[in-house]
Short mmCIF file of C-alpha atoms and ligand atoms in Angstrom, two decimals:
data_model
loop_
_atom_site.label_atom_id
_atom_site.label_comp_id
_atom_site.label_asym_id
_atom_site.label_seq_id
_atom_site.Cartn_x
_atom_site.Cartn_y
_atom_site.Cartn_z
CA UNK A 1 16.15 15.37 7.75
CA UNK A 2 18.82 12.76 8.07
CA UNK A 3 18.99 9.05 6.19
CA UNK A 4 18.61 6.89 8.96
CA UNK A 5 19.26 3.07 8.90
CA UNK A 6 17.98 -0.39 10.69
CA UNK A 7 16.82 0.99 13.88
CA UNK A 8 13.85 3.45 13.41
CA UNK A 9 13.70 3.14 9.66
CA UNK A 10 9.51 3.21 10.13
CA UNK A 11 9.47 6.14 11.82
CA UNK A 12 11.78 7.38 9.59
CA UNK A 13 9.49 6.79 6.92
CA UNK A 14 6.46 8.25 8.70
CA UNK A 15 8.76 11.34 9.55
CA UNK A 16 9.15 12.22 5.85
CA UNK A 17 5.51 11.05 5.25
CA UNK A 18 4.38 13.74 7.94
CA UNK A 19 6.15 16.16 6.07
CA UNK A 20 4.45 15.81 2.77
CA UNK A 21 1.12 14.88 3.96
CA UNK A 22 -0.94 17.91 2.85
CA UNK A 23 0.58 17.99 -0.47
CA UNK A 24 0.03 14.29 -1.25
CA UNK A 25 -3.48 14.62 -0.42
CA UNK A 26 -3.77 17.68 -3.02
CA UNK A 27 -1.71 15.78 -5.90
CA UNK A 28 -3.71 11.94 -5.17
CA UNK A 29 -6.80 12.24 -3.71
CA UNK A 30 -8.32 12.37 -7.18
CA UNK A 31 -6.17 10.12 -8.90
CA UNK A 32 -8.31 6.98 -9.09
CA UNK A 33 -10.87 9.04 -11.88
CA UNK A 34 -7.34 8.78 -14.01
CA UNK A 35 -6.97 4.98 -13.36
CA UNK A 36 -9.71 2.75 -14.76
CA UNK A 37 -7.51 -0.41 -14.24
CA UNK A 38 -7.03 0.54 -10.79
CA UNK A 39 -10.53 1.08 -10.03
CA UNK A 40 -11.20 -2.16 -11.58
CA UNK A 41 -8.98 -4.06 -9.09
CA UNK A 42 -10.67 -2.38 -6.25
CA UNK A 43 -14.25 -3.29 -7.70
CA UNK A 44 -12.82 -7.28 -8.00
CA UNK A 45 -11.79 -6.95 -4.50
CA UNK A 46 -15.03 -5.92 -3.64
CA UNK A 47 -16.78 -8.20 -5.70
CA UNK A 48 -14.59 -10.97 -3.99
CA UNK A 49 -14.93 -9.82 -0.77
CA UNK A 50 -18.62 -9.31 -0.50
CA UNK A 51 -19.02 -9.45 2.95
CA UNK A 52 -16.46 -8.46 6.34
CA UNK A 53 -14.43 -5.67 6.71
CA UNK A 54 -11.72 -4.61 4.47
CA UNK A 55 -8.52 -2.78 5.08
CA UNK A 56 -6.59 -0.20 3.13
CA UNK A 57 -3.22 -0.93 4.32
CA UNK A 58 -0.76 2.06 3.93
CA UNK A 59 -3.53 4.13 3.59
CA UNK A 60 -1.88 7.52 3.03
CA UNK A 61 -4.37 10.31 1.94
CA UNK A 62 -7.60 7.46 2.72
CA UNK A 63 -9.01 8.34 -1.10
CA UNK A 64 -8.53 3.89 -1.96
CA UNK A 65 -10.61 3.58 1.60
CA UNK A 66 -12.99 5.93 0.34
CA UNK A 67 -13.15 4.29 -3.16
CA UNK A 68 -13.76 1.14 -1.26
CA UNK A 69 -16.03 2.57 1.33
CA UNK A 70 -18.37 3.71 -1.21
CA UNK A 71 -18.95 -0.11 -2.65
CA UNK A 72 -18.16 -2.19 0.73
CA UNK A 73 -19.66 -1.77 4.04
CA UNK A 74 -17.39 -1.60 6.20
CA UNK A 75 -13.59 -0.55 5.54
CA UNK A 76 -10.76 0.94 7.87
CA UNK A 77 -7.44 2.91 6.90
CA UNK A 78 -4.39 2.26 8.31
CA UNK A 79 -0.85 4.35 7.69
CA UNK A 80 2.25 4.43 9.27
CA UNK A 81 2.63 8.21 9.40
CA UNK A 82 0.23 9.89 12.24
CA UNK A 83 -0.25 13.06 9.96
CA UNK A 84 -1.57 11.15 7.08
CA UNK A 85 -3.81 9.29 8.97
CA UNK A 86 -5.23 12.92 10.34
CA UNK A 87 -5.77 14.01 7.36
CA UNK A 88 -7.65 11.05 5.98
CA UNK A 89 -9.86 11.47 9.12
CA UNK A 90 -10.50 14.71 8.50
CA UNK A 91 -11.21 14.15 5.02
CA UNK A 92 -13.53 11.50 4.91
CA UNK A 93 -15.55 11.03 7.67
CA UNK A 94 -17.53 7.97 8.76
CA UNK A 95 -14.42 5.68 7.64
CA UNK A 96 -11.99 4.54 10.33
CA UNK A 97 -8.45 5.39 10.02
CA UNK A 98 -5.90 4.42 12.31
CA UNK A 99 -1.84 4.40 12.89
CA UNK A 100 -0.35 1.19 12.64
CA UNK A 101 2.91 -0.63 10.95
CA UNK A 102 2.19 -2.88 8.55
CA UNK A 103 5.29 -5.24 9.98
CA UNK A 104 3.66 -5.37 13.35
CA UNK A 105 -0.01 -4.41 13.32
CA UNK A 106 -0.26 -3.86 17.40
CA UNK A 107 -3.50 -4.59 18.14
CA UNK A 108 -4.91 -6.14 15.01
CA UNK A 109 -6.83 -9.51 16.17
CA UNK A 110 -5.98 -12.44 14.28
CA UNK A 111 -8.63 -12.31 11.11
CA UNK A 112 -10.30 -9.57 11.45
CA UNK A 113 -10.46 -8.42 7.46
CA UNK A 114 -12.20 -10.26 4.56
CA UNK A 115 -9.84 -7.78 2.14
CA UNK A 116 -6.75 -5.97 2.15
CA UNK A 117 -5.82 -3.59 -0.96
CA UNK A 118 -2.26 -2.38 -0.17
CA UNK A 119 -1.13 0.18 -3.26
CA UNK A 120 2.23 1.50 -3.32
CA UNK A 121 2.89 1.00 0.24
CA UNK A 122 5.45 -2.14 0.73
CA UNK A 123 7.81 0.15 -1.77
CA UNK A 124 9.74 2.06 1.42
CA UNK A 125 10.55 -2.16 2.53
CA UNK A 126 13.52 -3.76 2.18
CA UNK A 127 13.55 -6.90 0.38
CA UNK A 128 14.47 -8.92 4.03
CA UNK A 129 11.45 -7.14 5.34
CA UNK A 130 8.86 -8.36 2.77
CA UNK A 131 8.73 -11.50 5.33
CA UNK A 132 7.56 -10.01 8.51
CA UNK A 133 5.07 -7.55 6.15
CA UNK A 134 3.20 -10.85 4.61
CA UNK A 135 3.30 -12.62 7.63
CA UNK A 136 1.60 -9.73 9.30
CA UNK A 137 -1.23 -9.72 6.40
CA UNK A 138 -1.73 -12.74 6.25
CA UNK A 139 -2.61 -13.28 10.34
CA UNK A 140 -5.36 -10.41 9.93
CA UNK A 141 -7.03 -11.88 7.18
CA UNK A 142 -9.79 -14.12 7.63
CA UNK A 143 -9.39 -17.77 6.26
CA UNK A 144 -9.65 -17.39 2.12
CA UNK A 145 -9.29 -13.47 2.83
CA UNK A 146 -7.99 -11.34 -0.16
CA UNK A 147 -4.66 -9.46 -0.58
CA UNK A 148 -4.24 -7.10 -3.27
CA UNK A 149 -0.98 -5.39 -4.01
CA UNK A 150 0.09 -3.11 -6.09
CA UNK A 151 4.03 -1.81 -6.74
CA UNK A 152 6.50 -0.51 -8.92
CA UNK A 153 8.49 -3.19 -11.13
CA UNK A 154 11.98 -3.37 -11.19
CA UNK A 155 15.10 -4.45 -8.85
CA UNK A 156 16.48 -0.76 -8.21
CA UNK A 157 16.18 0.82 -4.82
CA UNK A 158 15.93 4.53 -5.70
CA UNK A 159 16.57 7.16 -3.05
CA UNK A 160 14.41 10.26 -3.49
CA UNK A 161 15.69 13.85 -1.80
CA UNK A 162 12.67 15.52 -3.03
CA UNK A 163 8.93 14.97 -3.77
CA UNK A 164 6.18 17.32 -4.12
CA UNK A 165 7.87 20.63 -4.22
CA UNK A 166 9.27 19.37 -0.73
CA UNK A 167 12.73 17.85 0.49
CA UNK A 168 12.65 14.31 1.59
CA UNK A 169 15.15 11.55 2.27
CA UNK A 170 13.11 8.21 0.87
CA UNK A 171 14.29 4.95 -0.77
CA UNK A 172 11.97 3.47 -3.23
CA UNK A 173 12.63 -0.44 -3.46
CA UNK A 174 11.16 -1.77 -6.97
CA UNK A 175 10.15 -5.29 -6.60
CA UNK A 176 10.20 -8.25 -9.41
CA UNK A 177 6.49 -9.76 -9.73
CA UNK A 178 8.02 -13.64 -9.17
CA UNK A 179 9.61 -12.52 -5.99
CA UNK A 180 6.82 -11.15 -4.39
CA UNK A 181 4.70 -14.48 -5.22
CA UNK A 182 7.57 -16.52 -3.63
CA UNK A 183 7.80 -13.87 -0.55
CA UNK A 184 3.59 -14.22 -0.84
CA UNK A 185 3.58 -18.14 -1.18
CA UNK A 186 6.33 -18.43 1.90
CA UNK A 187 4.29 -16.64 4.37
CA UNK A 188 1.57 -19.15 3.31
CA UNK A 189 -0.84 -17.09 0.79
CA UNK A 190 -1.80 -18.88 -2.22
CA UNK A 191 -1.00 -16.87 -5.19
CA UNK A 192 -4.31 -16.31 -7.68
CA UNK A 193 -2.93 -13.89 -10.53
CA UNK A 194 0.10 -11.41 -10.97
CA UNK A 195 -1.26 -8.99 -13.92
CA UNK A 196 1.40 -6.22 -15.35
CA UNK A 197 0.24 -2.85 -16.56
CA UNK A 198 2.29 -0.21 -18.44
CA UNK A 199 1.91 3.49 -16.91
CA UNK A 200 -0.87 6.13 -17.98
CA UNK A 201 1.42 8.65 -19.38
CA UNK A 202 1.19 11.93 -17.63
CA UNK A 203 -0.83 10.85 -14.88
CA UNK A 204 1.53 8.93 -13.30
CA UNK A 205 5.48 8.11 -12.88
CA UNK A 206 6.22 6.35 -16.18
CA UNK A 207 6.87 3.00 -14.27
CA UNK A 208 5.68 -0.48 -15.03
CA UNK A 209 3.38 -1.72 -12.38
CA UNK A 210 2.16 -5.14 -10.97
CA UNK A 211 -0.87 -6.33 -8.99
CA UNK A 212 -0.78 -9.02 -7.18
CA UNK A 213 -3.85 -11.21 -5.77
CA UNK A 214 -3.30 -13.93 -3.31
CA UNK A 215 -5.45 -15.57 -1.12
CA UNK A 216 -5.09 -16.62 2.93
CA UNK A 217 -4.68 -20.49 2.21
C1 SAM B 1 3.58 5.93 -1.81
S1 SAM B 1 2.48 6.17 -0.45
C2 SAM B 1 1.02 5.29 -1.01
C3 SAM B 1 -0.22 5.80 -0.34
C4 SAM B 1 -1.53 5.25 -0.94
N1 SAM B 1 -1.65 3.82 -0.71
C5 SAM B 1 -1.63 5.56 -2.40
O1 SAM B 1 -1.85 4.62 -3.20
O2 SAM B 1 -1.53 6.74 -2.77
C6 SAM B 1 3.12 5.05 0.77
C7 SAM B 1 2.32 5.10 2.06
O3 SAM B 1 2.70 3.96 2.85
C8 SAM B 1 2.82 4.37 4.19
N2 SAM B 1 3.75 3.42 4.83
C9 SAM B 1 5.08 3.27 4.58
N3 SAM B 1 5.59 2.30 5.35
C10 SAM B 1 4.56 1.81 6.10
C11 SAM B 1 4.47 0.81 7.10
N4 SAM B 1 5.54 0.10 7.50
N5 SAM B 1 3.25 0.56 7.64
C12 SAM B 1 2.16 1.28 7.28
N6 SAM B 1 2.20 2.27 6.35
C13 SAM B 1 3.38 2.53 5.76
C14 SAM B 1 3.34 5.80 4.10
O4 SAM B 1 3.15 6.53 5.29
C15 SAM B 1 2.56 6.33 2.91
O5 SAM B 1 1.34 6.91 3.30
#
């Protein structure tokens, strides 16, 4: 695989994402019984959500959709990278899961989720990117609609040539918590709370990590 830059970088991405899709599923599909905190943010979004459908945006494996889909009734799956999204189907049945960008959801109407959790997925943007991404969320969420985000904190941009046993070509973009709420507050979200938490050692990469909650004004 070759680095490839501005044009393409999203299939890029899904290109390396194909690649590792089985083993991702084997090393994360359980994670979430290793992450209380985590399941905690998913049960507020829930809780907050109550009603519509929600959205696991950058979906990967589908086990956050299938957290979700056991507490929510209704909840769709949605990943850049085709073979992920296979796999997810294939996995858990009875939950949608479907290919889409999250800068340009084709074919998402205007507010069609109550919720979106979005968990590690913004980290293959740029920073300029993080513009057309939020705009994007925030048209499919209803009016006073949830985002949830979670990422890596930092300002390095690490480029990764293997991961999982296999060999990839992938940058990692760490973001600072203040300039996603500014990023969040331009595309017109209200920002509710930015919490930190430190890593779980050994179940995780030993990274500081920030959720984000902001609301479609
Ligand atoms: C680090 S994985 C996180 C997967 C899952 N959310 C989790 O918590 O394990 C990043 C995922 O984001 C997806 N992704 C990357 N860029 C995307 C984009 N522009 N639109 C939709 N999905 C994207 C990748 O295909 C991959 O499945």
């Amino acid at each position: 695989m070759t680095a490839e830059h501005e044009h393409g970088a999203e299939d890029h991405v899904a290109r390396n994402y194909d690649h590792i899709a089985d083993r991702y599923a084997v090393h994360f599909c359980d994670e979430l019984e290793r992450k209380a905190f985590d399941r905690l943010m998913l049960d507020w979004l829930v809780d907050r959500t109550r009603s519509g459908t929600l959205c696991d945006l950058g979906c990967g494996p589908g086990h956050v959709a299938a957290y979700l889909a056991r507490r929510a009734s209704s909840v769709v799956g949605i990943d850049i990278s085709p073979r992920m999204v296979a796999g997810a189907r294939g996995r858990y049945r009875g939950i949608t899961f479907q290919q889409g960008n999250m800068l340009d959801l084709d074919g998402v109407l205007e507010a069609t989720f109550a919720g979106i959790s979005c968990f590690y997925s913004i980290v293959h943007l740029r920073r300029d990117q993080l513009r057309d991404a939020f705009r994007e969320m925030h048209r499919v969420l209803t009016p006073q609609g949830w985002l949830l985000l979670a990422f890596h904190v930092g300002e390095e941009r690490c480029h990764v040539r293997e991961f999982l046993g296999r060999t990839v070509d992938l940058d990692f973009q760490f973001f600072l918590p203040g300039e996603i709420c500014k990023a969040l507050e331009k595309a017109g979200f209200t920002v509710r709370e930015a919490l930190l938490r430190e890593p779980y050692a050994g179940a995780e990469v030993e990274t500081q990590r920030s959720y984000i909650w902001a609301q479609r004004a």
